[in-house]
Coordinates of C-alpha atoms in Angstrom, one line a residue:
M1 CA 18.5 -26.5 90.9
E2 CA 14.7 -26.8 90.8
E3 CA 14.4 -23.6 92.7
D4 CA 16.7 -21.9 90.2
R5 CA 14.7 -23.2 87.3
F6 CA 11.5 -22.0 88.8
S7 CA 12.8 -18.5 89.5
C8 CA 14.1 -18.4 85.9
V9 CA 10.8 -19.3 84.5
E10 CA 9.0 -16.7 86.6
S11 CA 11.5 -14.0 85.7
P12 CA 9.7 -11.0 84.2
A13 CA 12.5 -10.6 81.6
I14 CA 11.8 -14.1 80.3
C15 CA 8.0 -14.1 80.4
L16 CA 7.5 -10.7 78.9
R17 CA 5.6 -11.0 75.6
P18 CA 6.7 -8.9 72.5
S19 CA 4.4 -6.1 71.6
Y20 CA 2.5 -5.8 68.2
D21 CA 4.9 -3.1 67.1
D22 CA 7.9 -5.3 67.7
I23 CA 6.4 -8.1 65.7
L24 CA 5.6 -5.8 62.8
M25 CA 9.1 -4.4 62.8
L26 CA 10.6 -7.9 62.7
W27 CA 8.3 -8.8 59.8
L28 CA 9.2 -5.7 57.8
T29 CA 12.9 -6.3 58.5
A30 CA 12.6 -9.9 57.1
I31 CA 10.8 -8.7 54.0
L32 CA 13.4 -6.0 53.2
A33 CA 16.2 -8.5 53.8
A34 CA 14.6 -10.9 51.4
H35 CA 14.1 -8.1 48.8
D36 CA 17.7 -7.1 49.0
T37 CA 18.9 -10.7 48.6
V38 CA 16.8 -11.1 45.4
A39 CA 17.6 -7.7 44.0
Q40 CA 21.4 -8.5 44.2
K41 CA 21.0 -11.5 42.0
N42 CA 21.1 -11.3 38.1
F43 CA 18.6 -13.6 36.4
D44 CA 19.4 -12.4 32.9
P45 CA 21.2 -14.9 30.5
V46 CA 25.0 -14.7 31.0
L47 CA 26.4 -13.3 27.7
P48 CA 30.0 -13.8 26.6
P49 CA 32.3 -10.7 26.9
L50 CA 32.5 -8.3 24.0
P51 CA 35.4 -8.8 21.6
D52 CA 38.4 -6.7 22.5
E53 CA 38.9 -5.7 18.9
V54 CA 37.3 -6.0 15.5
D55 CA 38.8 -7.2 12.2
D56 CA 41.3 -4.8 10.6
E57 CA 39.2 -4.8 7.4
L58 CA 36.3 -3.4 9.3
E59 CA 38.2 -0.6 11.1
E60 CA 36.9 2.1 8.7
E61 CA 33.3 0.8 8.7
S62 CA 30.6 1.2 11.3
V63 CA 30.4 -2.2 13.0
K64 CA 27.6 -3.2 15.3
I65 CA 27.8 -6.1 17.7
V66 CA 24.2 -7.4 18.3
R67 CA 23.4 -10.0 21.0
L68 CA 20.0 -11.6 20.9
V69 CA 18.5 -14.2 23.2
K70 CA 16.2 -16.7 21.7
N71 CA 14.8 -20.1 22.8
K72 CA 12.9 -22.4 20.5
E73 CA 11.3 -19.6 18.5
P74 CA 12.8 -18.7 15.1
L75 CA 15.1 -15.6 14.9
G76 CA 12.6 -14.0 12.6
A77 CA 14.8 -12.9 9.8
T78 CA 15.8 -14.2 6.3
I79 CA 19.1 -13.5 4.5
R80 CA 20.3 -13.3 0.9
R81 CA 23.6 -12.9 -0.9
D82 CA 24.1 -9.8 -3.0
E83 CA 24.7 -10.8 -6.5
V84 CA 27.2 -8.1 -7.2
T85 CA 29.3 -7.8 -4.0
G86 CA 28.7 -11.3 -2.6
A87 CA 27.8 -9.8 0.8
V88 CA 25.3 -11.7 3.1
L89 CA 22.5 -9.3 3.7
V90 CA 19.4 -9.3 5.9
A91 CA 16.5 -9.7 3.4
R92 CA 13.5 -9.5 5.7
I93 CA 12.6 -8.9 9.3
M94 CA 9.5 -10.8 10.3
R95 CA 7.2 -8.5 12.3
G96 CA 6.9 -9.6 15.9
G97 CA 9.8 -12.0 15.8
A98 CA 12.9 -12.0 18.0
A99 CA 15.0 -9.8 15.6
D100 CA 12.1 -7.3 15.2
R101 CA 11.4 -7.0 18.9
S102 CA 15.1 -6.3 19.6
G103 CA 15.1 -3.3 17.3
L104 CA 18.7 -4.0 16.5
V105 CA 18.6 -5.8 13.2
H106 CA 17.3 -4.2 10.0
V107 CA 16.7 -5.0 6.4
G108 CA 19.9 -4.4 4.4
D109 CA 22.3 -5.0 7.3
E110 CA 25.4 -6.9 6.2
L111 CA 26.0 -10.0 8.3
R112 CA 29.7 -10.8 8.9
E113 CA 29.9 -13.2 11.9
V114 CA 27.6 -15.5 13.9
N115 CA 28.9 -16.4 17.3
G116 CA 32.4 -15.5 16.3
N117 CA 32.4 -17.6 13.1
L118 CA 33.0 -15.8 9.8
I119 CA 30.1 -16.6 7.4
I120 CA 31.1 -14.5 4.4
H121 CA 32.0 -17.6 2.4
K122 CA 29.1 -19.8 3.6
R123 CA 25.9 -20.3 1.6
P124 CA 22.7 -18.6 2.9
D125 CA 21.2 -22.0 3.6
E126 CA 24.2 -22.9 5.8
I127 CA 23.9 -19.6 7.6
S128 CA 20.2 -20.1 8.2
Q129 CA 20.9 -23.6 9.6
I130 CA 23.5 -22.1 12.0
L131 CA 21.0 -19.5 13.2
S132 CA 18.1 -21.9 13.5
Q133 CA 20.1 -24.4 15.6
S134 CA 21.6 -21.8 17.9
Q135 CA 19.9 -21.6 21.3
G136 CA 20.2 -19.0 24.1
S137 CA 22.4 -16.0 23.2
I138 CA 23.4 -15.3 19.6
T139 CA 26.1 -12.8 18.8
L140 CA 26.0 -11.1 15.4
K141 CA 28.6 -8.9 13.9
I142 CA 26.8 -6.5 11.5
I143 CA 27.6 -3.7 9.2
P144 CA 24.5 -1.5 9.5
A145 CA 22.6 -0.6 6.4
V146 CA 22.7 3.0 5.2
A147 CA 19.1 3.6 6.4
E148 CA 17.9 1.9 9.6
E149 CA 14.5 3.6 9.7
Y150 CA 12.8 0.4 8.7
R151 CA 10.0 0.2 11.2
L152 CA 6.9 1.0 9.3
K153 CA 3.4 1.4 10.6
E154 CA 1.7 -2.0 10.4
S155 CA -0.7 -2.1 7.5
K156 CA -4.4 -2.9 7.8
V157 CA -4.8 -4.9 4.6
Y158 CA -6.9 -8.1 5.1
L159 CA -7.1 -10.8 2.6
R160 CA -9.2 -14.0 2.3
A161 CA -7.1 -16.8 1.1
L162 CA -8.6 -18.5 -2.0
F163 CA -6.3 -21.5 -2.0
D164 CA -4.4 -23.8 0.4
Y165 CA -0.7 -23.2 1.0
T166 CA 1.9 -25.3 2.6
P167 CA 5.3 -23.7 2.8
F168 CA 7.2 -27.0 3.3
E169 CA 5.9 -28.1 0.0
D170 CA 7.0 -24.9 -1.8
K171 CA 10.5 -25.1 -3.1
A172 CA 10.4 -21.4 -4.1
T173 CA 10.0 -20.1 -0.6
P174 CA 13.2 -18.3 0.7
C175 CA 12.8 -20.0 4.1
Q176 CA 10.3 -22.8 4.7
E177 CA 10.4 -22.3 8.5
A178 CA 9.4 -18.6 7.9
G179 CA 6.4 -19.5 5.7
L180 CA 2.8 -19.2 6.9
P181 CA 0.6 -22.2 6.2
F182 CA -3.0 -21.5 5.5
K183 CA -6.2 -22.9 4.2
R184 CA -8.7 -21.6 1.7
G185 CA -11.0 -19.2 3.5
D186 CA -8.5 -18.1 6.2
I187 CA -8.3 -14.4 6.8
L188 CA -4.8 -13.0 6.6
Q189 CA -3.6 -9.6 7.8
V190 CA -0.8 -8.4 5.5
V191 CA 1.6 -6.4 7.6
S192 CA 4.2 -5.7 4.9
Q193 CA 4.2 -5.7 1.1
D194 CA 7.7 -4.1 0.8
D195 CA 8.9 -7.3 -1.0
A196 CA 7.0 -7.7 -4.3
T197 CA 7.5 -11.5 -4.2
W198 CA 7.0 -12.5 -0.5
W199 CA 4.6 -10.6 1.7
Q200 CA 4.5 -10.8 5.5
A201 CA 1.2 -11.7 7.1
K202 CA -0.5 -13.1 10.2
R203 CA -3.5 -15.3 10.3
V204 CA -6.4 -13.5 12.0
G205 CA -7.3 -15.3 15.2
D206 CA -3.9 -16.8 15.8
S207 CA -2.3 -16.2 19.2
N208 CA 1.1 -16.1 17.6
L209 CA 1.9 -12.4 17.0
R210 CA 4.9 -13.1 14.7
A211 CA 4.4 -12.4 11.0
A212 CA 5.4 -15.0 8.4
L213 CA 5.9 -15.2 4.7
I214 CA 3.1 -15.7 2.1
P215 CA 3.5 -15.6 -1.7
S216 CA 2.4 -12.3 -3.2
T217 CA -0.4 -12.2 -5.7
Q218 CA 2.0 -11.5 -8.6
F219 CA 4.4 -14.3 -7.6
Q220 CA 1.6 -16.8 -7.1
E221 CA 0.1 -15.9 -10.5
R222 CA 3.5 -16.7 -12.1
N223 CA 3.5 -20.0 -10.3
L224 CA 0.1 -20.8 -11.7
H225 CA 1.4 -20.6 -15.2
S226 CA 4.6 -22.5 -14.4
P227 CA 4.6 -26.0 -16.0
H228 CA 6.3 -27.4 -12.8
T229 CA 3.8 -26.0 -10.4
P230 CA 0.4 -27.8 -9.6
S231 CA -2.3 -25.5 -11.0
L232 CA -4.8 -23.9 -8.6
L233 CA -7.3 -23.7 -11.4
T234 CA -10.6 -25.0 -9.9
L235 CA -12.4 -27.8 -11.7
P236 CA -15.6 -27.2 -13.6
L237 CA -18.8 -29.1 -12.7
S238 CA -19.4 -32.0 -15.0
P239 CA -22.8 -32.2 -16.6
S240 CA -23.3 -35.7 -15.2
G241 CA -22.7 -34.5 -11.7
L242 CA -25.7 -32.2 -12.0
R243 CA -28.0 -34.1 -14.3
R244 CA -30.6 -34.6 -11.6
S245 CA -29.9 -31.5 -9.5
F246 CA -31.9 -29.2 -11.8
C247 CA -35.5 -28.9 -10.6
L248 CA -36.3 -27.9 -14.2
S249 CA -34.6 -28.3 -17.5
R250 CA -32.4 -25.2 -18.1
K251 CA -31.3 -24.1 -21.5
D252 CA -27.7 -23.7 -22.5
R253 CA -27.3 -20.0 -22.3
Q254 CA -23.9 -19.7 -23.9
G255 CA -24.2 -17.1 -26.6
S256 CA -27.9 -16.4 -25.9
P257 CA -29.3 -13.0 -25.2
G258 CA -29.9 -13.9 -21.5
E259 CA -26.2 -14.8 -20.8
P260 CA -25.2 -13.3 -17.4
R261 CA -22.9 -10.4 -17.4
I262 CA -19.1 -10.8 -16.8
P263 CA -18.4 -11.9 -13.2
D264 CA -16.3 -10.0 -10.7
S265 CA -12.7 -10.9 -10.3
A266 CA -13.5 -13.0 -7.3
L267 CA -15.3 -15.4 -9.5
L268 CA -12.5 -15.9 -12.1
D269 CA -10.8 -19.2 -12.4
F270 CA -7.3 -18.1 -11.2
L271 CA -7.9 -17.5 -7.6
I272 CA -5.3 -16.1 -5.2
Y273 CA -6.5 -13.6 -2.6
E274 CA -9.5 -11.4 -2.1
E275 CA -9.3 -8.2 -0.1
V276 CA -11.9 -8.1 2.6
T277 CA -13.0 -6.0 5.5
R278 CA -15.2 -6.5 8.6
Y279 CA -18.9 -5.7 8.0
Q280 CA -21.4 -5.2 10.8
P281 CA -25.1 -5.2 9.7
H282 CA -27.0 -2.1 10.7
P283 CA -30.8 -2.0 11.5
S284 CA -31.3 0.8 9.0
E285 CA -29.9 -1.2 6.1
R286 CA -31.7 -3.7 3.9
P287 CA -31.0 -7.3 5.0
R288 CA -28.3 -9.2 3.2
L289 CA -29.5 -11.7 0.6
V290 CA -29.2 -15.3 1.7
V291 CA -28.3 -17.6 -1.2
L292 CA -28.6 -21.4 -0.9
I293 CA -26.7 -23.6 -3.3
G294 CA -26.8 -27.3 -3.0
S295 CA -25.1 -30.4 -4.4
L296 CA -27.0 -33.3 -5.8
G297 CA -29.5 -34.8 -3.3
A298 CA -29.5 -31.7 -0.9
R299 CA -33.2 -30.9 -1.7
I300 CA -32.7 -27.3 -0.6
N301 CA -36.1 -26.0 -1.9
E302 CA -37.9 -28.0 0.8
L303 CA -35.5 -26.6 3.4
K304 CA -36.0 -23.1 2.3
Q305 CA -39.8 -23.4 2.1
K306 CA -40.0 -24.8 5.6
V307 CA -38.0 -22.1 7.2
I308 CA -40.0 -19.4 5.4
A309 CA -43.3 -21.0 6.4
E310 CA -42.3 -21.0 10.1
N311 CA -41.8 -17.2 10.1
P312 CA -43.3 -15.6 6.9
C313 CA -43.2 -12.1 8.5
H314 CA -39.4 -12.2 8.8
F315 CA -38.4 -14.4 5.8
G316 CA -39.5 -14.1 2.2
V317 CA -39.0 -15.8 -1.2
A318 CA -38.5 -14.2 -4.5
V319 CA -41.7 -14.9 -6.5
P320 CA -40.6 -16.5 -9.9
H321 CA -42.0 -15.7 -13.3
T322 CA -43.6 -18.2 -15.6
T323 CA -45.3 -18.3 -19.0
R324 CA -47.7 -21.2 -18.2
A325 CA -51.3 -20.5 -17.5
K326 CA -52.5 -19.8 -13.9
K327 CA -54.2 -22.6 -12.1
S328 CA -57.4 -22.1 -10.3
H329 CA -55.9 -22.1 -6.8
E330 CA -53.0 -19.9 -7.7
R331 CA -52.7 -16.1 -7.1
E332 CA -50.9 -13.6 -9.2
G333 CA -47.7 -12.5 -7.4
V334 CA -47.9 -15.1 -4.7
E335 CA -47.0 -18.5 -6.3
Y336 CA -45.9 -17.0 -9.6
N337 CA -45.8 -13.8 -11.7
F338 CA -47.7 -14.9 -14.8
I339 CA -46.5 -13.3 -18.0
T340 CA -46.6 -14.0 -21.7
K341 CA -43.9 -15.8 -23.6
Q342 CA -43.1 -12.7 -25.6
A343 CA -42.8 -10.6 -22.4
F344 CA -40.5 -13.3 -20.9
E345 CA -38.2 -13.3 -24.0
A346 CA -38.0 -9.5 -23.8
D347 CA -37.0 -9.7 -20.1
I348 CA -34.3 -12.2 -21.1
Q349 CA -32.9 -9.7 -23.5
S350 CA -33.0 -7.1 -20.7
N351 CA -31.0 -9.3 -18.4
I352 CA -33.6 -9.1 -15.6
F353 CA -33.3 -12.8 -14.6
I354 CA -30.6 -14.2 -12.3
E355 CA -31.5 -17.6 -13.9
Y356 CA -34.2 -19.1 -16.1
G357 CA -35.1 -22.3 -17.8
E358 CA -37.7 -24.1 -19.8
Y359 CA -39.9 -27.0 -18.7
K360 CA -42.6 -28.6 -20.8
D361 CA -42.5 -25.7 -23.3
H362 CA -42.9 -23.1 -20.6
F363 CA -40.4 -20.6 -19.2
Y364 CA -39.6 -20.2 -15.5
G365 CA -37.2 -17.6 -14.1
T366 CA -36.2 -15.6 -11.0
S367 CA -35.8 -11.9 -11.5
L368 CA -33.7 -9.3 -9.7
E369 CA -36.7 -7.2 -9.1
A370 CA -38.4 -10.1 -7.3
I371 CA -35.5 -10.2 -4.9
R372 CA -35.4 -6.4 -4.4
S373 CA -39.2 -6.5 -3.6
V374 CA -38.6 -8.8 -0.6
L375 CA -35.6 -6.9 0.7
D376 CA -37.4 -3.6 0.4
R377 CA -40.0 -5.0 2.8
N378 CA -37.1 -5.5 5.3
K379 CA -37.4 -9.2 5.0
I380 CA -34.5 -11.7 4.6
C381 CA -34.8 -13.1 1.1
L382 CA -33.9 -16.7 0.7
V383 CA -33.1 -17.9 -2.9
D384 CA -32.0 -21.3 -4.0
V385 CA -30.2 -21.1 -7.3
Q386 CA -27.6 -22.8 -9.4
P387 CA -24.2 -21.5 -8.3
E388 CA -23.6 -19.8 -11.7
A389 CA -26.2 -17.2 -10.6
L390 CA -23.7 -15.9 -8.1
K391 CA -22.0 -14.2 -11.0
I392 CA -24.9 -11.8 -11.1
L393 CA -25.7 -11.6 -7.4
W394 CA -22.1 -11.0 -6.2
T395 CA -22.6 -7.2 -5.8
A396 CA -22.5 -4.6 -3.0
E397 CA -26.3 -4.2 -3.5
F398 CA -27.2 -7.7 -2.3
K399 CA -24.1 -8.6 -0.2
P400 CA -25.0 -12.2 -0.6
Y401 CA -24.4 -14.6 2.3
V402 CA -23.8 -18.0 0.6
I403 CA -24.8 -21.3 2.3
F404 CA -23.6 -24.5 0.7
V405 CA -26.0 -27.4 1.6
K406 CA -24.9 -30.9 1.0
P407 CA -26.5 -34.2 2.2
R408 CA -24.8 -36.4 4.7
I409 CA -24.0 -39.6 2.9
H410 CA -23.5 -42.7 5.1
E411 CA -21.4 -45.4 3.6
S412 CA -24.1 -48.0 4.4
H413 CA -27.0 -45.9 3.3
C414 CA -27.9 -47.9 0.2
K415 CA -28.2 -51.1 2.5
R416 CA -30.5 -49.5 5.0
H417 CA -34.2 -49.2 4.9
G418 CA -36.4 -46.8 6.9
S419 CA -33.4 -44.5 7.5
S420 CA -34.1 -41.0 9.0
S421 CA -31.7 -39.5 6.6
S422 CA -32.9 -36.9 4.1
L423 CA -31.9 -39.2 1.3
S424 CA -34.5 -41.4 -0.3
V425 CA -34.5 -45.1 0.6
G426 CA -33.4 -47.5 -2.1
I427 CA -30.9 -45.3 -3.9
T428 CA -28.0 -47.2 -5.5
E429 CA -24.3 -47.0 -4.9
E430 CA -24.0 -45.3 -8.2
D431 CA -26.4 -42.6 -7.0
L432 CA -24.3 -42.1 -3.8
Q433 CA -21.1 -41.8 -5.8
E434 CA -22.7 -39.2 -8.0
M435 CA -23.8 -37.2 -5.0
R436 CA -20.3 -37.3 -3.5
Q437 CA -18.8 -36.2 -6.8
S438 CA -21.3 -33.4 -7.1
A439 CA -20.5 -32.1 -3.6
V440 CA -16.7 -32.3 -4.2
L441 CA -16.8 -30.6 -7.5
M442 CA -19.2 -27.8 -6.3
G443 CA -16.9 -27.2 -3.4
E444 CA -13.8 -27.0 -5.6
R445 CA -15.5 -24.7 -8.1
Y446 CA -17.4 -22.3 -5.7
G447 CA -16.1 -23.0 -2.3
H448 CA -14.3 -19.6 -2.2
L449 CA -17.6 -17.9 -2.3
V450 CA -19.2 -19.9 0.5
D451 CA -19.7 -18.4 3.9
R452 CA -21.1 -21.5 5.6
V453 CA -21.4 -25.2 4.8
L454 CA -24.6 -27.0 6.1
V455 CA -24.5 -30.7 6.1
K456 CA -28.1 -31.9 5.9
E457 CA -28.7 -35.0 8.0
D458 CA -32.5 -34.6 8.0
L459 CA -35.0 -31.8 7.4
A460 CA -35.8 -31.0 11.0
S461 CA -32.2 -30.7 12.2
A462 CA -31.2 -28.8 9.0
C463 CA -34.0 -26.3 9.7
V464 CA -32.7 -25.7 13.3
E465 CA -29.2 -25.1 12.0
L466 CA -30.4 -22.9 9.2
R467 CA -32.4 -20.7 11.6
D468 CA -29.3 -20.3 13.8
I469 CA -27.2 -19.3 10.7
L470 CA -29.8 -16.7 9.6
Q471 CA -29.8 -15.2 13.1
R472 CA -26.0 -14.8 13.0
V473 CA -26.2 -13.2 9.6
E474 CA -28.3 -10.4 11.0
T475 CA -26.3 -9.8 14.2
E476 CA -22.7 -10.8 13.8
V477 CA -19.7 -9.2 12.2
H478 CA -18.6 -10.9 9.0
W479 CA -15.7 -10.6 6.5
V480 CA -17.0 -9.3 3.1
P481 CA -15.2 -8.0 -0.1
I482 CA -13.9 -4.6 0.7
G483 CA -15.9 -3.0 -2.2
W484 CA -19.1 -4.0 -0.5
A485 CA -18.4 -1.9 2.7
R486 CA -17.1 1.1 0.8
T487 CA -20.5 1.6 -0.9
T488 CA -22.5 1.5 2.3

């Protein structure tokens, strides 16, 4: 036996090693076999068989059986009941949703059955619940609309939302799950305005490609005037909230010759949306005007002056006008433009000032020409003004970039001493409360015009942040009112 085993081991037929070609052939054969095995399997969802026949009442109508597969995502369609015929119709197809991607369901289609269940006598909310709770395959029996050419080219209308919206708190929405929540300042791309009441939109920057419903401008305006709807009217600033924010005593300009001209629609009290477009600064254009507005305690003048002093060749300040006498160390056109009271009053009547006021019987004011003078030298002009001045500056000429500066208020600030905060030591709790109120009210009144909020902890860190913002203003793409870009 040992001899037999030995001879078997030594047999050339047994010891012969396979060639490289043989190994390659075996490997390819295994791959092809695995491919054939996988290809013969069907990984699609298993759908129920088509019905053998349709209802007798539908024999003379064009009936379409539509099968959709959805998981946790909404179907992407809303329905309504025709007031005359009582038929259940598809009211909207949400762009990018399951129904839209299928290409099989269209606005105006009449819905007869869902998963074999007649729905003609069910309420739209009951039908919506059935659709939303269905998982996997959904079979719809549909009578197609007369025209199925619904797929329109997606619009390129972009809006900045000027109010907060939560669809689950809106009883008027046709489908709360189909609503798009957004915050003031969000950029919305409107993909369909076919419905005058509810538009379809996406929020720019979202990874979700499905459109959702937002109230149209006309519908939201009606809501604003409804006694049952909370008003979106922004609150005015109370005089007490600004009593120490003025660096000089400003006259009440209501009815005076220097009253600013009527503001653009974006500054009106009833705020819905503002149409915007992307704007890329170009080296050949004048720089954008940078406007600093600040709540009580922000001390934005020192912030502005420090940034300008660090780089006076790149940043500039609009030299103000005054009627007081020039001091010995002052230079004409540097610290101030010195003019007579009569000339100042004539300039008021000519509306050359963005704002002006009176202090110790002398007038002070900042003119439009002073701003243009800085911009014409290709410098970024920084102005700190009361926010009412935006009514005049909000133009395509200046394209203002608005920075809202507010102090960081620590709860225990009034108990601390030697704090590094920008707020003065020893202020009272009443002072802190007034500062908080000033910041809140200014945000409510003018927040829709603000491009950036800068919370000022201390002067040094605020300067670093402001310089970074200014660099981005010059180089990055920003959303601006569409009228500003059309005039460039």
